[in-house]
Short mmCIF file of C-alpha atoms in Angstrom, two decimals:
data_model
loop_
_atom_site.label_atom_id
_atom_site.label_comp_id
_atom_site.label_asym_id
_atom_site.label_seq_id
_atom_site.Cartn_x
_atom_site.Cartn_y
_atom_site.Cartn_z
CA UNK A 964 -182.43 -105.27 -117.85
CA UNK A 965 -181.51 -108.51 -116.52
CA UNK A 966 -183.95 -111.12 -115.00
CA UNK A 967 -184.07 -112.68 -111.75
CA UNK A 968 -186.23 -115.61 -110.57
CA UNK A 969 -185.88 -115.75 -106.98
CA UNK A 970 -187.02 -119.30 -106.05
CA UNK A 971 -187.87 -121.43 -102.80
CA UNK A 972 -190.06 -124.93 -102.86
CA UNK A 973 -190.46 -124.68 -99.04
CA UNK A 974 -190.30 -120.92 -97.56
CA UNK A 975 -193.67 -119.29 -97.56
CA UNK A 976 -193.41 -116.34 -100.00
CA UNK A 977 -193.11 -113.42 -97.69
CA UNK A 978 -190.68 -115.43 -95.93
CA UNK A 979 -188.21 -112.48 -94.23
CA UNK A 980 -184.94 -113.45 -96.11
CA UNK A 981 -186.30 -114.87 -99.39
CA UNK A 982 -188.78 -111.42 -100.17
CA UNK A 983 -187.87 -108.73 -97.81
CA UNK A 984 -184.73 -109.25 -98.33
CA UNK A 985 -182.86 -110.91 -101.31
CA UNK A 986 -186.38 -110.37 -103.40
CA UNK A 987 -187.31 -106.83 -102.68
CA UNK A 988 -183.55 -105.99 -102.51
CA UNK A 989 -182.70 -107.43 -106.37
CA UNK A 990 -185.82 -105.67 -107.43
CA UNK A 991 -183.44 -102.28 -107.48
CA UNK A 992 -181.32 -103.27 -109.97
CA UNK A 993 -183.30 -106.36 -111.76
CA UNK A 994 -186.61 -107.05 -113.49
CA UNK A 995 -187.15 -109.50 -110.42
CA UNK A 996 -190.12 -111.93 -109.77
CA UNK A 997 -190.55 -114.37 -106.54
CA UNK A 998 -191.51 -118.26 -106.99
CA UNK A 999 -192.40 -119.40 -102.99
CA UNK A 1000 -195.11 -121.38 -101.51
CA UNK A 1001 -198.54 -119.37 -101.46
CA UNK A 1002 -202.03 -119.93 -101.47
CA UNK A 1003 -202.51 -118.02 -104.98
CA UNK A 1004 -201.18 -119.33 -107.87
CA UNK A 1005 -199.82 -115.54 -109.07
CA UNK A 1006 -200.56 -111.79 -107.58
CA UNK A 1007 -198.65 -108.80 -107.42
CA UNK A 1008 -196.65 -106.83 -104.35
CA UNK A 1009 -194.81 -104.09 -104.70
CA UNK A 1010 -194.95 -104.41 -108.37
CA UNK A 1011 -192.88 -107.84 -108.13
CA UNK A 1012 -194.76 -110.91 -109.50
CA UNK A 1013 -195.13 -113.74 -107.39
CA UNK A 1014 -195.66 -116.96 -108.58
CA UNK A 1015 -197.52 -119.26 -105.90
CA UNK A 1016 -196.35 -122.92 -105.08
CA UNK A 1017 -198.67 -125.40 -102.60
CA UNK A 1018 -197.45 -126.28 -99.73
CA UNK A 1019 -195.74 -130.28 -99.44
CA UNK A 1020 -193.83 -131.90 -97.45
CA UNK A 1021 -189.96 -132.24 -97.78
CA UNK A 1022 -190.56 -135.80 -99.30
CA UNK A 1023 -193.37 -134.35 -102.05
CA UNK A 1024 -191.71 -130.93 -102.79
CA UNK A 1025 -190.71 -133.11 -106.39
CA UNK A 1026 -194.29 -132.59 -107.40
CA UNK A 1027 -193.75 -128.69 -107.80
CA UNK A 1028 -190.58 -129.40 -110.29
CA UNK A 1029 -193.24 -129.12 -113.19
CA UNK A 1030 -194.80 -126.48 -112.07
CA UNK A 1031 -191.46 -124.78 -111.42
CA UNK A 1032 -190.28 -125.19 -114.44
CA UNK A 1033 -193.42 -123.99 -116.66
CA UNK A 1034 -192.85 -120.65 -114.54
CA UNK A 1035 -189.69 -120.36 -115.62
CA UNK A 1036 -190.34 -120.38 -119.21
CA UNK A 1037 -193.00 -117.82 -118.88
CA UNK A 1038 -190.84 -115.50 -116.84
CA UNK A 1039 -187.15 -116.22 -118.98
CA UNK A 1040 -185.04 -115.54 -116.41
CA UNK A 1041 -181.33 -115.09 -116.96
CA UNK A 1042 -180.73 -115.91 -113.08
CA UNK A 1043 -181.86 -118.30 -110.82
CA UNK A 1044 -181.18 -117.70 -106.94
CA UNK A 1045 -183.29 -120.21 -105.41
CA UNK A 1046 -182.97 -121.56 -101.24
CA UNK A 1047 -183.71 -125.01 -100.61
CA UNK A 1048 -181.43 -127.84 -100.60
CA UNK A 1049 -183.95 -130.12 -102.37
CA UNK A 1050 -183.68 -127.81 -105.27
CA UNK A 1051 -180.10 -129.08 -105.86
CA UNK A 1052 -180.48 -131.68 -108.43
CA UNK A 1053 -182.97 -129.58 -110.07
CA UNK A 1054 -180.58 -126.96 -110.19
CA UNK A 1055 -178.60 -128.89 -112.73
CA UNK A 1056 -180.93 -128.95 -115.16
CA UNK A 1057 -181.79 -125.09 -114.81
CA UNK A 1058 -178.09 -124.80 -115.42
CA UNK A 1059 -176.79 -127.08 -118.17
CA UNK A 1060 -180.40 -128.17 -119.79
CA UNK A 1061 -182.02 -124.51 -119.61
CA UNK A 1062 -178.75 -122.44 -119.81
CA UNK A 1063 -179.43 -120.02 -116.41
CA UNK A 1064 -176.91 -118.59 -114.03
CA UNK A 1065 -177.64 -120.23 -110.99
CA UNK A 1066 -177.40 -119.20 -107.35
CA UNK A 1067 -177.49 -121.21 -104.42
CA UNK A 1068 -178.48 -119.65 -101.06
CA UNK A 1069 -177.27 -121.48 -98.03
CA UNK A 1070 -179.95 -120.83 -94.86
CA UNK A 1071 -177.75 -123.15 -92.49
CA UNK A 1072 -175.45 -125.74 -92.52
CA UNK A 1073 -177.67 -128.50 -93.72
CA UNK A 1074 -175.25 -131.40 -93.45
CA UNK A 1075 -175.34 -130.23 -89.26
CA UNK A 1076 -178.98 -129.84 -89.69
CA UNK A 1077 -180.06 -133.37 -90.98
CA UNK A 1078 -178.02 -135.26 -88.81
CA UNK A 1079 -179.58 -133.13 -85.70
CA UNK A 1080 -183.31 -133.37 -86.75
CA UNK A 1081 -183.01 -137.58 -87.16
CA UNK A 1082 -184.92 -137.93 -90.32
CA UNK A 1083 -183.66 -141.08 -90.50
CA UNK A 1084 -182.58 -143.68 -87.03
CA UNK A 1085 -179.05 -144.31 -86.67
CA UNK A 1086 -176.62 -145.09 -88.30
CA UNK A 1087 -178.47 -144.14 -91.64
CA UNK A 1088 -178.95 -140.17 -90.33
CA UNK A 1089 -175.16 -140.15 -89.96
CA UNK A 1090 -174.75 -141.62 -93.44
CA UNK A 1091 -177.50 -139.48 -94.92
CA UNK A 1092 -175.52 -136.38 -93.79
CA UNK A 1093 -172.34 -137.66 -94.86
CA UNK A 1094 -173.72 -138.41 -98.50
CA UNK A 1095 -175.85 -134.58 -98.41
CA UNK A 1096 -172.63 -133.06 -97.67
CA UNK A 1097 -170.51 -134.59 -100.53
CA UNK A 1098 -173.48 -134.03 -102.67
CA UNK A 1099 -173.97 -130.56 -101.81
CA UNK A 1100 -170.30 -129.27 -102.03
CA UNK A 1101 -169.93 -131.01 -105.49
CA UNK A 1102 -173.22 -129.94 -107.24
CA UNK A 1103 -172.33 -125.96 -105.88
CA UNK A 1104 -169.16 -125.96 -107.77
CA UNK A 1105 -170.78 -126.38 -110.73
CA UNK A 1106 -173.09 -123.45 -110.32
CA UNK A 1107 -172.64 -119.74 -110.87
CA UNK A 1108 -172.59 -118.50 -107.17
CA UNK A 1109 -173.46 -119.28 -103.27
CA UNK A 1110 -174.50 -117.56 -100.60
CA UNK A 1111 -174.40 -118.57 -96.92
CA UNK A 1112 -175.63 -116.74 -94.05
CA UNK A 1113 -172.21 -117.25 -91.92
CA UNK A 1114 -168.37 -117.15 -92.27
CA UNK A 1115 -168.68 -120.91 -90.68
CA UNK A 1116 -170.67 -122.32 -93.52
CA UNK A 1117 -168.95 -120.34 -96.07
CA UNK A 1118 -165.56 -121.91 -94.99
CA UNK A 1119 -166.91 -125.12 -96.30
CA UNK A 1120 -167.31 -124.85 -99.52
CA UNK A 1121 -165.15 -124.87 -102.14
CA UNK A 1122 -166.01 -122.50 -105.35
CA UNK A 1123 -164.88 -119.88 -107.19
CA UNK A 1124 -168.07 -117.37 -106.88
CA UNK A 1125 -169.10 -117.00 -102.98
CA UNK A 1126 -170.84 -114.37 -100.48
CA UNK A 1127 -171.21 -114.15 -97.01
CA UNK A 1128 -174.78 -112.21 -96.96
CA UNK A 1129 -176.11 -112.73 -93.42
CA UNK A 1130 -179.67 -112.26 -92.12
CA UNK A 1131 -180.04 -109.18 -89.93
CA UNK A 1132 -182.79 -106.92 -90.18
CA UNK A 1133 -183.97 -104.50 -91.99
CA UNK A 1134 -183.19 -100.83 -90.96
CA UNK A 1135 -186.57 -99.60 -92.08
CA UNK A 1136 -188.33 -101.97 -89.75
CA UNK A 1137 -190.62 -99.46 -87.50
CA UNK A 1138 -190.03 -100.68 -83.95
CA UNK A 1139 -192.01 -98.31 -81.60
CA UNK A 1140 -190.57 -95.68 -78.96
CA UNK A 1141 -189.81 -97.77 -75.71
CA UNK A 1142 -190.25 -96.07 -72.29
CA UNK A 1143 -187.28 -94.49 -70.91
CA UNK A 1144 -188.45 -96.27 -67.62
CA UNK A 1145 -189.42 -99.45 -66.11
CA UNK A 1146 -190.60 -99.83 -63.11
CA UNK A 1147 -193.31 -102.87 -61.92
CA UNK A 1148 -194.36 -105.97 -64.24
CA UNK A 1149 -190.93 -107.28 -66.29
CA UNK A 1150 -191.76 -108.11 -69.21
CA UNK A 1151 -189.90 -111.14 -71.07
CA UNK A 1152 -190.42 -112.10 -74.51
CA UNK A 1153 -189.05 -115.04 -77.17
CA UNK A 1154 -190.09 -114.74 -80.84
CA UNK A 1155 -189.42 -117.17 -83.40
CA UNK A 1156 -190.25 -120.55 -84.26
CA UNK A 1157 -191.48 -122.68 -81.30
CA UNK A 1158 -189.98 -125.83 -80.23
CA UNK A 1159 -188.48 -128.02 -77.26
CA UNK A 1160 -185.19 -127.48 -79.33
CA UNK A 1161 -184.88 -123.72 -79.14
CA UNK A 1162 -185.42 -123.79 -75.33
CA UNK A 1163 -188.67 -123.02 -74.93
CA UNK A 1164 -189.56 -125.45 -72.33
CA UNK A 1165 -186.17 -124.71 -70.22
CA UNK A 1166 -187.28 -120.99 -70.43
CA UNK A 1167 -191.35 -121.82 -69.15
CA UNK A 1168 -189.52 -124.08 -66.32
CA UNK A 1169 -187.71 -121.18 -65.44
CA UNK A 1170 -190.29 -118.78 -65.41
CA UNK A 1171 -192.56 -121.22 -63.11
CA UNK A 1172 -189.73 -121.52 -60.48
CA UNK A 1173 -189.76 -117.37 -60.06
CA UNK A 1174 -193.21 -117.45 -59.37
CA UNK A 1175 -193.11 -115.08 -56.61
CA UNK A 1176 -191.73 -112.49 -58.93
CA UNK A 1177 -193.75 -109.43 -60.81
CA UNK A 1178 -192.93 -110.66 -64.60
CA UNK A 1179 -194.78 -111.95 -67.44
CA UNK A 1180 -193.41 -113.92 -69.94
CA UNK A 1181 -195.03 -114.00 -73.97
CA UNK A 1182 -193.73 -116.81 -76.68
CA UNK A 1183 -194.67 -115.40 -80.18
CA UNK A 1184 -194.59 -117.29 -83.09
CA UNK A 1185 -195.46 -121.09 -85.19
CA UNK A 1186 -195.01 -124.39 -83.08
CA UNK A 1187 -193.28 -127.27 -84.75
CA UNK A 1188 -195.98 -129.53 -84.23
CA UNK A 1189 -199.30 -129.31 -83.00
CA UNK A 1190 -198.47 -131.58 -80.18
CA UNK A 1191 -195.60 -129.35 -78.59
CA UNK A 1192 -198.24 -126.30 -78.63
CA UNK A 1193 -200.70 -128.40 -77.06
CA UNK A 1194 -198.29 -129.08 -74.11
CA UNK A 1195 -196.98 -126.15 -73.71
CA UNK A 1196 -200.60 -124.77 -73.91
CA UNK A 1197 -200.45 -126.14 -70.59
CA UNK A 1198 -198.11 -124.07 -68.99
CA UNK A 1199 -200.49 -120.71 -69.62
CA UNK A 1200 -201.54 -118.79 -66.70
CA UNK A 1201 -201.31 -115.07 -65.43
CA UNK A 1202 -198.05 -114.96 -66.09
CA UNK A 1203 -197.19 -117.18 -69.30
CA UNK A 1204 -199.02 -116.29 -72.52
CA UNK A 1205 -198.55 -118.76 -75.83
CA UNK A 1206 -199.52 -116.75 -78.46
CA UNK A 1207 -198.66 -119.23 -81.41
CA UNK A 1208 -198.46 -117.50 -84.57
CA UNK A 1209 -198.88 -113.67 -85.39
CA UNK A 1210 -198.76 -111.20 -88.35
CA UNK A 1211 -195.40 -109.68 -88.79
CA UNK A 1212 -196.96 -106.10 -88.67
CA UNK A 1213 -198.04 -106.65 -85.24
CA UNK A 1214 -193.94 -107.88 -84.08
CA UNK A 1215 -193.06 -104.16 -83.26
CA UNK A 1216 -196.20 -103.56 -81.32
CA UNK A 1217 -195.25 -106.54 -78.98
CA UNK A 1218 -191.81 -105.33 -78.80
CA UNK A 1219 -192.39 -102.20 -77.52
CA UNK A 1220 -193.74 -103.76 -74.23
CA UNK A 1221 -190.79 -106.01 -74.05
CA UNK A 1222 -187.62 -105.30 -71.51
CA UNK A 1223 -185.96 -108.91 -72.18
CA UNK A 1224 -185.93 -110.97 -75.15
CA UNK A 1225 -184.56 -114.65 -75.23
CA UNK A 1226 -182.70 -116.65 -77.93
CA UNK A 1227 -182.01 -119.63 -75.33
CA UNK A 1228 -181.42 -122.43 -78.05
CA UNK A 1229 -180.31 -125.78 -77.07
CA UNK A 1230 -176.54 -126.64 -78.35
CA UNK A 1231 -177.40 -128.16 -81.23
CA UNK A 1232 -174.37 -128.60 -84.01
CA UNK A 1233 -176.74 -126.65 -86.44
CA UNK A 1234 -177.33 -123.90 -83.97
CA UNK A 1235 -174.02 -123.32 -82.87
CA UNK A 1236 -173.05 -122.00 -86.18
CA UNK A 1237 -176.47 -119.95 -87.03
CA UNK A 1238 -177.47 -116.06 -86.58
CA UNK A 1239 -180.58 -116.01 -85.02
CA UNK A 1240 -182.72 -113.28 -86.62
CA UNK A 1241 -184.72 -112.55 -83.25
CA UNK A 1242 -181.12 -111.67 -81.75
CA UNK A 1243 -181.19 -108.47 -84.17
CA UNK A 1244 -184.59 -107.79 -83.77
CA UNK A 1245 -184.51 -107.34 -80.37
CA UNK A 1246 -181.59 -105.72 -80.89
CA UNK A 1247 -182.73 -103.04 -83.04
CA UNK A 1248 -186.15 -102.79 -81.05
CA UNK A 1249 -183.92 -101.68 -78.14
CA UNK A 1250 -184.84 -105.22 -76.20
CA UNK A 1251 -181.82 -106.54 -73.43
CA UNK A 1252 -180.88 -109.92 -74.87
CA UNK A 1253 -180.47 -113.27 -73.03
CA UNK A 1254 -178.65 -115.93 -75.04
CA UNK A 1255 -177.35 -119.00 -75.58
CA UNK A 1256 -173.28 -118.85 -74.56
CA UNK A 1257 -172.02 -120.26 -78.02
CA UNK A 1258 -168.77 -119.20 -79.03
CA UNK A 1259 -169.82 -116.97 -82.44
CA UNK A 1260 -173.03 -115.65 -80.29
CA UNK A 1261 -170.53 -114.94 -76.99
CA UNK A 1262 -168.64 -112.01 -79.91
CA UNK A 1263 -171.97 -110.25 -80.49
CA UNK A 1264 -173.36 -110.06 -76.94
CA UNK A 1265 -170.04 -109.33 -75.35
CA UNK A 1266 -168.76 -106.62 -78.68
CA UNK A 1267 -172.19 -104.78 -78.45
CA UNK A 1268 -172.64 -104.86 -74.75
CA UNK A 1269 -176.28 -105.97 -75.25
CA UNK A 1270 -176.82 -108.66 -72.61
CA UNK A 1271 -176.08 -111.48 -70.85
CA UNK A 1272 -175.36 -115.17 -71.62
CA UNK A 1273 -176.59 -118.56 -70.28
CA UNK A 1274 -176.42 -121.93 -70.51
CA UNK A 1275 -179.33 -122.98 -72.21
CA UNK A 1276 -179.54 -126.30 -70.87
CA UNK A 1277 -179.24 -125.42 -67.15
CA UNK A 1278 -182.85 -123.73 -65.59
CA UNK A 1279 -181.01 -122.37 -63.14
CA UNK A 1280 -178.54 -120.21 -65.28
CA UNK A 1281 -181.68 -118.92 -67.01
CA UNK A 1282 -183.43 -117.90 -64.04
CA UNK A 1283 -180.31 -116.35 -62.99
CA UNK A 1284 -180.37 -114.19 -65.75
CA UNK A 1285 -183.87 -113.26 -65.06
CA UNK A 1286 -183.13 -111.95 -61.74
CA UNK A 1287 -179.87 -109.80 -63.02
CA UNK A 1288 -182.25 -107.59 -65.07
CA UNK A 1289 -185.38 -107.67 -62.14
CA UNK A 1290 -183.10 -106.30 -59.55
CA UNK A 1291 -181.03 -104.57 -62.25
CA UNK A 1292 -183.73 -102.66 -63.95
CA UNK A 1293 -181.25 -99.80 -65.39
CA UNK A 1294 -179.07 -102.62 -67.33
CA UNK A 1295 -181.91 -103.13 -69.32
CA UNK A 1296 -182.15 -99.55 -70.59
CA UNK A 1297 -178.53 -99.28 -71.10
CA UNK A 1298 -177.76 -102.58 -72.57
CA UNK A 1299 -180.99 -102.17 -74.66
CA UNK A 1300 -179.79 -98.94 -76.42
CA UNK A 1301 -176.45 -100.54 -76.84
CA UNK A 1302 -177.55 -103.33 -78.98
CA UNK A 1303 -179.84 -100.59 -80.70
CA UNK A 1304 -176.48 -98.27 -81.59
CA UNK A 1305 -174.62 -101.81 -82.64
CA UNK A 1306 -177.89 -102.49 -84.80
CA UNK A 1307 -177.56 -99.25 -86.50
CA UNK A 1308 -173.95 -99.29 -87.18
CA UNK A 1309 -173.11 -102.78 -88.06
CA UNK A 1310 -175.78 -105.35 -87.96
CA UNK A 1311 -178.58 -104.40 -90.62
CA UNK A 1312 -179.32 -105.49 -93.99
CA UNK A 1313 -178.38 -102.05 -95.67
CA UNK A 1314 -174.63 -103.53 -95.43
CA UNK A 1315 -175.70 -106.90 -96.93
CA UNK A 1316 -177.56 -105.44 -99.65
CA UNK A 1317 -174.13 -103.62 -100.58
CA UNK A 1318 -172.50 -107.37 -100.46
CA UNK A 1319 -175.19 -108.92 -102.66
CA UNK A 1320 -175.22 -106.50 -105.81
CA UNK A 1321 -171.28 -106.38 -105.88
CA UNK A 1322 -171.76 -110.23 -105.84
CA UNK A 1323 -174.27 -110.30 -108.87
CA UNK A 1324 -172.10 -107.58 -110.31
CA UNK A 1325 -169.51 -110.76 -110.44
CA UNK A 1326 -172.04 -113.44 -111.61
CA UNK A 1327 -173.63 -111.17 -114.40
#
């Protein structure tokens, strides 16, 4: 049986995509082990060994290339499929120096992403992106395969082994019953990371100005800095709760007090051409959806029927969605259960998982 080293310098190791998914997926056909950050150096789940990696920033993540490497000469794998662009150079030498079939897995369009997040002050962030992106698309034609998460990003490169294998959920998820009726309190929910950039201050604002109104609103999930949870800390009252993060097993239980979930993101280049995860989930926990009116988002909402679309950047269009489902109480039932049925048929990771071993079918 072949080997697989599934590998990420920067994703935690039960990271969603990189173990629920790719990892625990592989696993069916592949002696399969996991190298992620973790606070053990090895342990075991579901029979798959995980090799741990500490936690460093993006500029010290060199420091685990040792370690990295010792792991993959006790494991011997014949494939690589590791996730983080600053694996790229080292993915060179696990190519032509340690003879592996390598895989590169493309999150999001990184090129987009650097030049948004201003590592660097301009002009060098607009050079640093330029130079990522020619070093990117040159160093993945020399490997064995890619992967992107969209038909945007997988338009730009240029190789002969590539995948489109996007992020949606798992099928198997358990998201508890919902009532067939709501009535009082309307309950609003965002879950993902937390951040001024993914609209979560618009959506507070919002929330504030319909203070006279019987809803609650609950932000799951990590800040991006301790300093945007501390002032949006601020905001919590009877009606706002900041949870910061929670276990994953306890998602569905919040879900199935939800009526409304939001994936407001500002129109950033990088998140124009992304599929937000929470947008399935609340999907397939029968949740109405508010989003962000970008063009490849605007052909999900509108195909499955499963909410309505705003302008991120406007409070106003937000709280205008707000009061569609409060006075329209059975749009959120209906438009609930039809993101649920488009869930079912079309946007779960049983059909990806199809797409991935016919691609390794290729690459082995």
């Amino acid at each position: 049986m072949k080997k697989v080293l599934v590998l990420s310098s920067a994703h935690p190791w039960d990271d969603e995509r990189v173990f629920s998914k790719i990892t625990k997926s592989l696993s069916k056909k592949y002696e399969t082990a996991l190298c992620a950050v973790a606070d053990k150096q090895f342990f075991e789940v579901d029979r798959i060994k995980i090799f741990g990696l500490p936690k460093l920033p993006r500029s010290k993540r060199y420091k685990n290339y040792l370690r990295i490497i010792k792991i993959i000469n006790e494991f011997k794998p014949d494939i690589i499929h590791f996730h983080d662009p600053d694996l790229l150079v080292l993915s060179l030498y696990f190519k032509f120096f340690l003879k592996k079939k390598v895989i590169y897995d493309v999150h999001e369009d990184y090129p987009l992403a650097f030049k948004d997040r201003k590592y660097f002050p301009e002009p060098f962030s607009t050079l640093f992106s330029i130079f990522f992106n020619l070093a990117e698309k040159t160093i993945s034609k020399l490997l064995d395969g890619v992967v992107t998460v969209t038909e945007d990003i997988y338009s730009k490169f240029n190789c002969i082994n590539k995948e489109v294998i996007k992020n949606y959920p798992v099928a198997e998820t358990i998201f508890e019953e919902k009532d067939s009726t709501i009535d009082g309190t309307l309950n609003l929910i965002y879950i993902g990371s937390v951040s001024q950039s993914r609209g979560i201050t618009n959506l507070i604002l919002a929330v504030k100005s319909l203070h006279e109104l019987d809803i609650k609103l609950d932000i799951v999930g990590p800040a991006e800095n301790q300093k945007y949870f501390e002032e949006i800390k601020k905001y919590e009252d009877e009606k706002i709760r900041i949870w910061g993060r929670v276990p994953k097993k306890d998602i569905p239980g919040i879900l199935k007090n939800a009526h409304v979930g939001f994936v407001t993101l500002l129109p950033l280049s990088r998140y124009k051409t992304s599929l937000p995860l929470k947008l399935f989930e609340y999907m397939a926990a029968k949740v109405a959806v508010v989003a962000s009116d970008f063009e490849l988002w605007r052909r999900i909402v509108e195909e499955a029927d499963c909410g309505v679309l705003v302008d991120p950047t406007d409070i106003q269009s937000i709280c205008q969605a707000i009061l569609f489902f409060y006075n329209n109480r059975d749009q959120i039932i209906k438009k609930g259960l039809n993101g649920y049925k488009a869930f079912m048929e079309k946007y779960n990771w049983a059909n990806e998982e199809k797409k991935l071993f016919q691609f390794y079918e290729r690459i082995v």
